[in-house]
PDB file of C-alpha atoms in Angstrom:
ATOM      1  CA  MET A  45      16.444  -2.914  17.599  1.00  0.00           C
ATOM      2  CA  CYS A  46      15.191  -4.224  14.295  1.00  0.00           C
ATOM      3  CA  ALA A  47      16.504  -2.433  11.197  1.00  0.00           C
ATOM      4  CA  ILE A  48      13.746  -1.213   8.874  1.00  0.00           C
ATOM      5  CA  ASP A  49      15.742  -2.314   5.844  1.00  0.00           C
ATOM      6  CA  ARG A  50      14.650  -5.885   6.673  1.00  0.00           C
ATOM      7  CA  SER A  51      11.182  -6.334   5.161  1.00  0.00           C
ATOM      8  CA  HIS A  52       9.408  -7.754   8.221  1.00  0.00           C
ATOM      9  CA  CYS A  53      10.726  -4.894  10.369  1.00  0.00           C
ATOM     10  CA  GLY A  54       9.651  -2.333   7.791  1.00  0.00           C
ATOM     11  CA  ARG A  55       6.198  -3.896   7.802  1.00  0.00           C
ATOM     12  CA  ILE A  56       6.007  -3.723  11.581  1.00  0.00           C
ATOM     13  CA  ALA A  57       7.205  -0.095  11.564  1.00  0.00           C
ATOM     14  CA  LEU A  58       4.522   0.993   9.111  1.00  0.00           C
ATOM     15  CA  ILE A  59       1.646   0.034  11.412  1.00  0.00           C
ATOM     16  CA  PRO A  60       2.397   2.200  14.489  1.00  0.00           C
ATOM     17  CA  VAL A  61       3.435   5.171  12.344  1.00  0.00           C
ATOM     18  CA  ASP A  62       0.113   5.056  10.514  1.00  0.00           C
ATOM     19  CA  ASN A  63      -1.796   4.529  13.758  1.00  0.00           C
ATOM     20  CA  GLY A  64       0.004   7.458  15.379  1.00  0.00           C
ATOM     21  CA  LEU A  65      -0.839   9.732  12.470  1.00  0.00           C
ATOM     22  CA  GLU A  66      -4.471   8.618  12.603  1.00  0.00           C
ATOM     23  CA  LEU A  67      -4.594   9.504  16.315  1.00  0.00           C
ATOM     24  CA  MET A  68      -3.004  12.905  15.659  1.00  0.00           C
ATOM     25  CA  CYS A  69      -5.582  13.634  12.940  1.00  0.00           C
ATOM     26  CA  HIS A  70      -8.397  12.480  15.213  1.00  0.00           C
ATOM     27  CA  GLN A  71      -7.137  14.750  18.015  1.00  0.00           C
ATOM     28  CA  LYS A  72      -6.895  17.758  15.697  1.00  0.00           C
ATOM     29  CA  CYS A  73     -10.452  17.111  14.482  1.00  0.00           C
ATOM     30  CA  ALA A  74     -11.664  16.840  18.092  1.00  0.00           C
ATOM     31  CA  ASP A  75      -9.949  20.157  18.897  1.00  0.00           C
ATOM     32  CA  LEU A  76     -11.513  21.840  15.855  1.00  0.00           C
ATOM     33  CA  LEU A  77     -14.977  20.487  16.723  1.00  0.00           C
ATOM     34  CA  PHE A  78     -14.585  21.751  20.303  1.00  0.00           C
ATOM     35  CA  ASP A  79     -13.592  25.207  19.035  1.00  0.00           C
ATOM     36  CA  ASP A  80     -16.516  25.166  16.590  1.00  0.00           C
ATOM     37  CA  ARG A  81     -19.010  24.278  19.340  1.00  0.00           C
ATOM     38  CA  HIS A  82     -17.700  27.016  21.610  1.00  0.00           C
ATOM     39  CA  GLY A  83     -17.411  29.722  18.957  1.00  0.00           C
ATOM     40  CA  ASN A  84     -13.606  29.882  19.240  1.00  0.00           C
ATOM     41  CA  SER A  85     -13.036  29.698  15.472  1.00  0.00           C
ATOM     42  CA  ARG A  86     -14.759  30.064  12.130  1.00  0.00           C
ATOM     43  CA  ARG A  87     -17.898  27.992  11.805  1.00  0.00           C
ATOM     44  CA  LEU A  88     -17.587  24.597  10.181  1.00  0.00           C
ATOM     45  CA  THR A  89     -20.095  23.459   7.599  1.00  0.00           C
ATOM     46  CA  PRO A  90     -22.276  20.415   8.368  1.00  0.00           C
ATOM     47  CA  GLU A  91     -20.225  18.387   5.861  1.00  0.00           C
ATOM     48  CA  GLN A  92     -16.964  19.450   7.540  1.00  0.00           C
ATOM     49  CA  ARG A  93     -18.352  18.479  10.955  1.00  0.00           C
ATOM     50  CA  SER A  94     -19.364  15.103   9.548  1.00  0.00           C
ATOM     51  CA  ASP A  95     -15.883  14.546   8.082  1.00  0.00           C
ATOM     52  CA  ALA A  96     -14.232  15.583  11.347  1.00  0.00           C
ATOM     53  CA  ARG A  97     -16.450  13.275  13.438  1.00  0.00           C
ATOM     54  CA  GLY A  98     -16.379  10.342  11.039  1.00  0.00           C
ATOM     55  CA  ARG A  99     -14.267   7.233  10.999  1.00  0.00           C
ATOM     56  CA  ALA A 100     -13.022   7.596   7.422  1.00  0.00           C
ATOM     57  CA  PHE A 101      -9.334   8.490   7.633  1.00  0.00           C
ATOM     58  CA  ASP A 102      -9.215   9.833   4.078  1.00  0.00           C
ATOM     59  CA  ARG A 103     -12.111  12.247   4.767  1.00  0.00           C
ATOM     60  CA  LYS A 104     -10.433  13.512   7.953  1.00  0.00           C
ATOM     61  CA  VAL A 105      -7.169  14.074   6.094  1.00  0.00           C
ATOM     62  CA  LEU A 106      -8.929  15.907   3.259  1.00  0.00           C
ATOM     63  CA  PHE A 107     -10.795  18.035   5.835  1.00  0.00           C
ATOM     64  CA  LEU A 108      -7.547  18.918   7.639  1.00  0.00           C
ATOM     65  CA  GLY A 109      -5.885  19.671   4.299  1.00  0.00           C
ATOM     66  CA  GLU A 110      -8.809  21.894   3.296  1.00  0.00           C
ATOM     67  CA  LEU A 111      -8.319  23.923   6.488  1.00  0.00           C
ATOM     68  CA  GLY A 112      -4.552  24.184   5.903  1.00  0.00           C
ATOM     69  CA  HIS A 113      -3.354  21.926   8.720  1.00  0.00           C
ATOM     70  CA  ILE A 114      -1.802  19.456   6.259  1.00  0.00           C
ATOM     71  CA  PRO A 115      -0.067  20.627   3.056  1.00  0.00           C
ATOM     72  CA  PRO A 116      -1.697  19.360  -0.189  1.00  0.00           C
ATOM     73  CA  ASP A 117       1.307  17.264  -1.270  1.00  0.00           C
ATOM     74  CA  GLN A 118       1.331  15.562   2.117  1.00  0.00           C
ATOM     75  CA  VAL A 119      -2.412  14.844   1.901  1.00  0.00           C
ATOM     76  CA  ARG A 120      -1.681  12.806  -1.236  1.00  0.00           C
ATOM     77  CA  ALA A 121       1.359  11.098   0.284  1.00  0.00           C
ATOM     78  CA  MET A 122      -0.652  10.199   3.405  1.00  0.00           C
ATOM     79  CA  ALA A 123      -3.372   8.602   1.266  1.00  0.00           C
ATOM     80  CA  ILE A 124      -0.795   6.478  -0.575  1.00  0.00           C
ATOM     81  CA  LEU A 125       1.084   5.472   2.575  1.00  0.00           C
ATOM     82  CA  HIS A 126      -2.144   4.710   4.440  1.00  0.00           C
ATOM     83  CA  GLU A 127      -3.141   2.458   1.544  1.00  0.00           C
ATOM     84  CA  TYR A 128       0.156   0.550   1.949  1.00  0.00           C
ATOM     85  CA  ARG A 129      -0.758   0.015   5.609  1.00  0.00           C
ATOM     86  CA  ASN A 130      -4.242  -1.192   4.605  1.00  0.00           C
ATOM     87  CA  GLN A 131      -2.712  -3.505   2.023  1.00  0.00           C
ATOM     88  CA  LEU A 132      -0.408  -4.901   4.702  1.00  0.00           C
ATOM     89  CA  TYR A 133      -3.305  -5.532   7.098  1.00  0.00           C
ATOM     90  CA  HIS A 134      -5.661  -7.119   4.613  1.00  0.00           C
ATOM     91  CA  ILE A 135      -3.761  -8.889   1.834  1.00  0.00           C
ATOM     92  CA  GLY A 136      -0.098  -8.798   2.722  1.00  0.00           C
ATOM     93  CA  LEU A 137       2.429  -6.545   1.107  1.00  0.00           C
ATOM     94  CA  ARG A 138       3.962  -7.109  -2.296  1.00  0.00           C
ATOM     95  CA  ASP A 139       6.497  -4.288  -2.113  1.00  0.00           C
ATOM     96  CA  ASP A 140       8.920  -5.634   0.475  1.00  0.00           C
ATOM     97  CA  PRO A 141      12.078  -4.160  -1.128  1.00  0.00           C
ATOM     98  CA  ILE A 142      10.885  -0.641  -0.335  1.00  0.00           C
ATOM     99  CA  ILE A 143       8.578  -1.012   2.678  1.00  0.00           C
ATOM    100  CA  GLY A 144      11.278   0.003   5.162  1.00  0.00           C
ATOM    101  CA  GLN A 145      12.002   3.176   3.219  1.00  0.00           C
ATOM    102  CA  LEU A 146       8.280   3.949   2.953  1.00  0.00           C
ATOM    103  CA  SER A 147       7.970   3.455   6.715  1.00  0.00           C
ATOM    104  CA  HIS A 148      10.881   5.832   7.224  1.00  0.00           C
ATOM    105  CA  LEU A 149       9.347   8.454   4.907  1.00  0.00           C
ATOM    106  CA  TYR A 150       5.970   8.083   6.630  1.00  0.00           C
ATOM    107  CA  PHE A 151       7.606   8.523  10.043  1.00  0.00           C
ATOM    108  CA  ARG A 152       9.371  11.711   8.928  1.00  0.00           C
ATOM    109  CA  LEU A 153       6.159  13.062   7.380  1.00  0.00           C
ATOM    110  CA  THR A 154       4.242  12.267  10.591  1.00  0.00           C
ATOM    111  CA  ALA A 155       6.888  13.889  12.800  1.00  0.00           C
ATOM    112  CA  GLY A 156       6.776  16.974  10.592  1.00  0.00           C
ATOM    113  CA  LEU A 157       3.028  17.283  11.220  1.00  0.00           C
ATOM    114  CA  LEU A 158       3.252  17.103  15.019  1.00  0.00           C
ATOM    115  CA  GLU A 159       2.996  20.857  15.584  1.00  0.00           C
ATOM    116  CA  SER A 160       0.308  21.569  13.013  1.00  0.00           C
ATOM    117  CA  LEU A 161      -1.885  18.764  14.351  1.00  0.00           C
ATOM    118  CA  LEU A 162      -1.125  18.871  18.078  1.00  0.00           C
ATOM    119  CA  GLY A 163      -0.126  22.501  18.647  1.00  0.00           C
ATOM    120  CA  ALA A 164       3.024  23.984  20.135  1.00  0.00           C
ATOM    121  CA  GLU A 165       2.414  22.448  23.539  1.00  0.00           C
ATOM    122  CA  ARG A 166       0.341  19.532  24.782  1.00  0.00           C
ATOM    123  CA  HIS A 167      -0.685  18.337  28.233  1.00  0.00           C
ATOM    124  CA  LEU A 168       0.044  14.691  28.969  1.00  0.00           C
ATOM    125  CA  ARG A 169      -1.957  12.264  31.046  1.00  0.00           C
ATOM    126  CA  TRP A 170       0.209   9.451  32.331  1.00  0.00           C
ATOM    127  CA  LYS A 171       0.758   7.198  35.292  1.00  0.00           C
ATOM    128  CA  PRO A 172       4.223   6.877  36.857  1.00  0.00           C
ATOM    129  CA  GLU A 173       4.220   3.075  36.605  1.00  0.00           C
ATOM    130  CA  VAL A 174       4.065   3.164  32.801  1.00  0.00           C
ATOM    131  CA  VAL A 175       6.981   5.544  32.309  1.00  0.00           C
ATOM    132  CA  SER A 176      10.115   3.809  31.062  1.00  0.00           C
ATOM    133  CA  ASP A 177      13.637   5.117  30.534  1.00  0.00           C
ATOM    134  CA  ALA A 178      12.938   5.264  26.782  1.00  0.00           C
ATOM    135  CA  ALA A 179       9.851   7.411  27.421  1.00  0.00           C
ATOM    136  CA  ARG A 180      11.903   9.750  29.652  1.00  0.00           C
ATOM    137  CA  ARG A 181      14.504  10.170  26.893  1.00  0.00           C
ATOM    138  CA  LEU A 182      11.834  11.276  24.411  1.00  0.00           C
ATOM    139  CA  LEU A 183       9.746  13.158  26.995  1.00  0.00           C
ATOM    140  CA  PRO A 184      12.089  14.525  29.681  1.00  0.00           C
ATOM    141  CA  GLU A 185       9.083  16.396  31.100  1.00  0.00           C
ATOM    142  CA  LEU A 186       7.932  13.097  32.609  1.00  0.00           C
ATOM    143  CA  ALA A 187      10.889  13.000  34.992  1.00  0.00           C
ATOM    144  CA  THR A 188      10.146  16.336  36.634  1.00  0.00           C
ATOM    145  CA  THR A 189       6.352  16.664  36.662  1.00  0.00           C
ATOM    146  CA  LYS A 190       3.405  14.911  38.219  1.00  0.00           C
ATOM    147  CA  TYR A 191       0.493  13.112  36.630  1.00  0.00           C
ATOM    148  CA  ARG A 192      -1.645  15.507  34.523  1.00  0.00           C
ATOM    149  CA  ARG A 193       0.807  18.383  34.962  1.00  0.00           C
ATOM    150  CA  ALA A 194       3.261  17.543  32.208  1.00  0.00           C
ATOM    151  CA  LYS A 195       3.295  19.948  29.279  1.00  0.00           C
ATOM    152  CA  VAL A 196       5.256  18.746  26.291  1.00  0.00           C
ATOM    153  CA  ASP A 197       7.032  21.098  23.912  1.00  0.00           C
ATOM    154  CA  ILE A 198       5.932  19.529  20.633  1.00  0.00           C
ATOM    155  CA  SER A 199       8.763  20.950  18.500  1.00  0.00           C
ATOM    156  CA  GLY A 200      11.270  19.591  21.029  1.00  0.00           C
ATOM    157  CA  LEU A 201       9.562  16.199  20.886  1.00  0.00           C
ATOM    158  CA  ARG A 202       9.662  16.280  17.083  1.00  0.00           C
ATOM    159  CA  ASP A 203      13.383  17.086  17.122  1.00  0.00           C
ATOM    160  CA  ARG A 204      14.108  14.254  19.585  1.00  0.00           C
ATOM    161  CA  LEU A 205      12.067  11.766  17.534  1.00  0.00           C
ATOM    162  CA  LEU A 206      13.820  12.708  14.299  1.00  0.00           C
ATOM    163  CA  ALA A 207      17.244  12.564  15.947  1.00  0.00           C
ATOM    164  CA  ALA A 208      16.494   9.050  17.221  1.00  0.00           C
ATOM    165  CA  CYS A 209      15.369   7.846  13.782  1.00  0.00           C
ATOM    166  CA  ARG A 210      18.255   6.519  11.745  1.00  0.00           C
ATOM    167  CA  GLN A 211      18.288   6.512   7.958  1.00  0.00           C
ATOM    168  CA  PRO A 212      17.643   3.115   6.324  1.00  0.00           C
ATOM    169  CA  SER A 213      20.693   1.595   4.686  1.00  0.00           C
ATOM    170  CA  MET A 214      19.042   1.174   1.274  1.00  0.00           C
ATOM    171  CA  LEU A 215      17.452   4.186  -0.355  1.00  0.00           C
ATOM    172  CA  VAL A 216      14.251   3.854  -2.388  1.00  0.00           C
ATOM    173  CA  GLY A 217      16.200   4.681  -5.556  1.00  0.00           C
ATOM    174  CA  GLU A 218      18.416   1.645  -4.972  1.00  0.00           C
ATOM    175  CA  ALA A 219      15.531  -0.855  -4.953  1.00  0.00           C
ATOM    176  CA  ASP A 220      16.148  -3.853  -7.214  1.00  0.00           C
ATOM    177  CA  SER A 221      12.939  -3.888  -9.193  1.00  0.00           C
ATOM    178  CA  ASP A 222      12.249  -1.112 -11.698  1.00  0.00           C
ATOM    179  CA  ASP A 223       8.484  -1.297 -11.150  1.00  0.00           C
ATOM    180  CA  VAL A 224       8.894  -1.196  -7.356  1.00  0.00           C
ATOM    181  CA  ARG A 225      11.232   1.795  -7.685  1.00  0.00           C
ATOM    182  CA  GLU A 226       8.719   3.524  -9.951  1.00  0.00           C
ATOM    183  CA  GLN A 227       5.907   2.935  -7.409  1.00  0.00           C
ATOM    184  CA  ALA A 228       8.000   4.310  -4.558  1.00  0.00           C
ATOM    185  CA  LEU A 229       9.068   7.391  -6.464  1.00  0.00           C
ATOM    186  CA  SER A 230       5.427   8.163  -7.289  1.00  0.00           C
ATOM    187  CA  VAL A 231       4.817   8.673  -3.561  1.00  0.00           C
TER     188      VAL A 231
END
């Protein structure tokens, strides 16, 4: 496995973490819109519905923060980390000395939001031919249940993900460049 303290591996790690968080936010918004339509929760305003349905990640995050599903400090961190991902996609990344650490922080933040965005338990849809040994280690429910019957304990999944994530060898505070260190610490 590639160590995230090598810049190209840190870059690669940032993309799926950000994409996973985007999907979690999208799913939470879909759940909230469903509850709103069916009268299962407080009514959303037209602007909130628009933010929840929209494609703008920052608006979805602000909406979820406004409803208390994402803590305010994490809303800000997510905006900064998402911008690093956008920078990587569109113009390349200038902050290679710290990108692995930022990826690691983003992963831990994302794992910490699993329950608030996905709930305590989630049903899986999967096909047996796509289940690997690695998937069974993270989701042991796949080994004992059939397609569409697997319920995942989200806190257990979070704990397994965090246990499998090793700490980068260089900490953000040890970055060589003072300006890079200052940028990282502002996250």
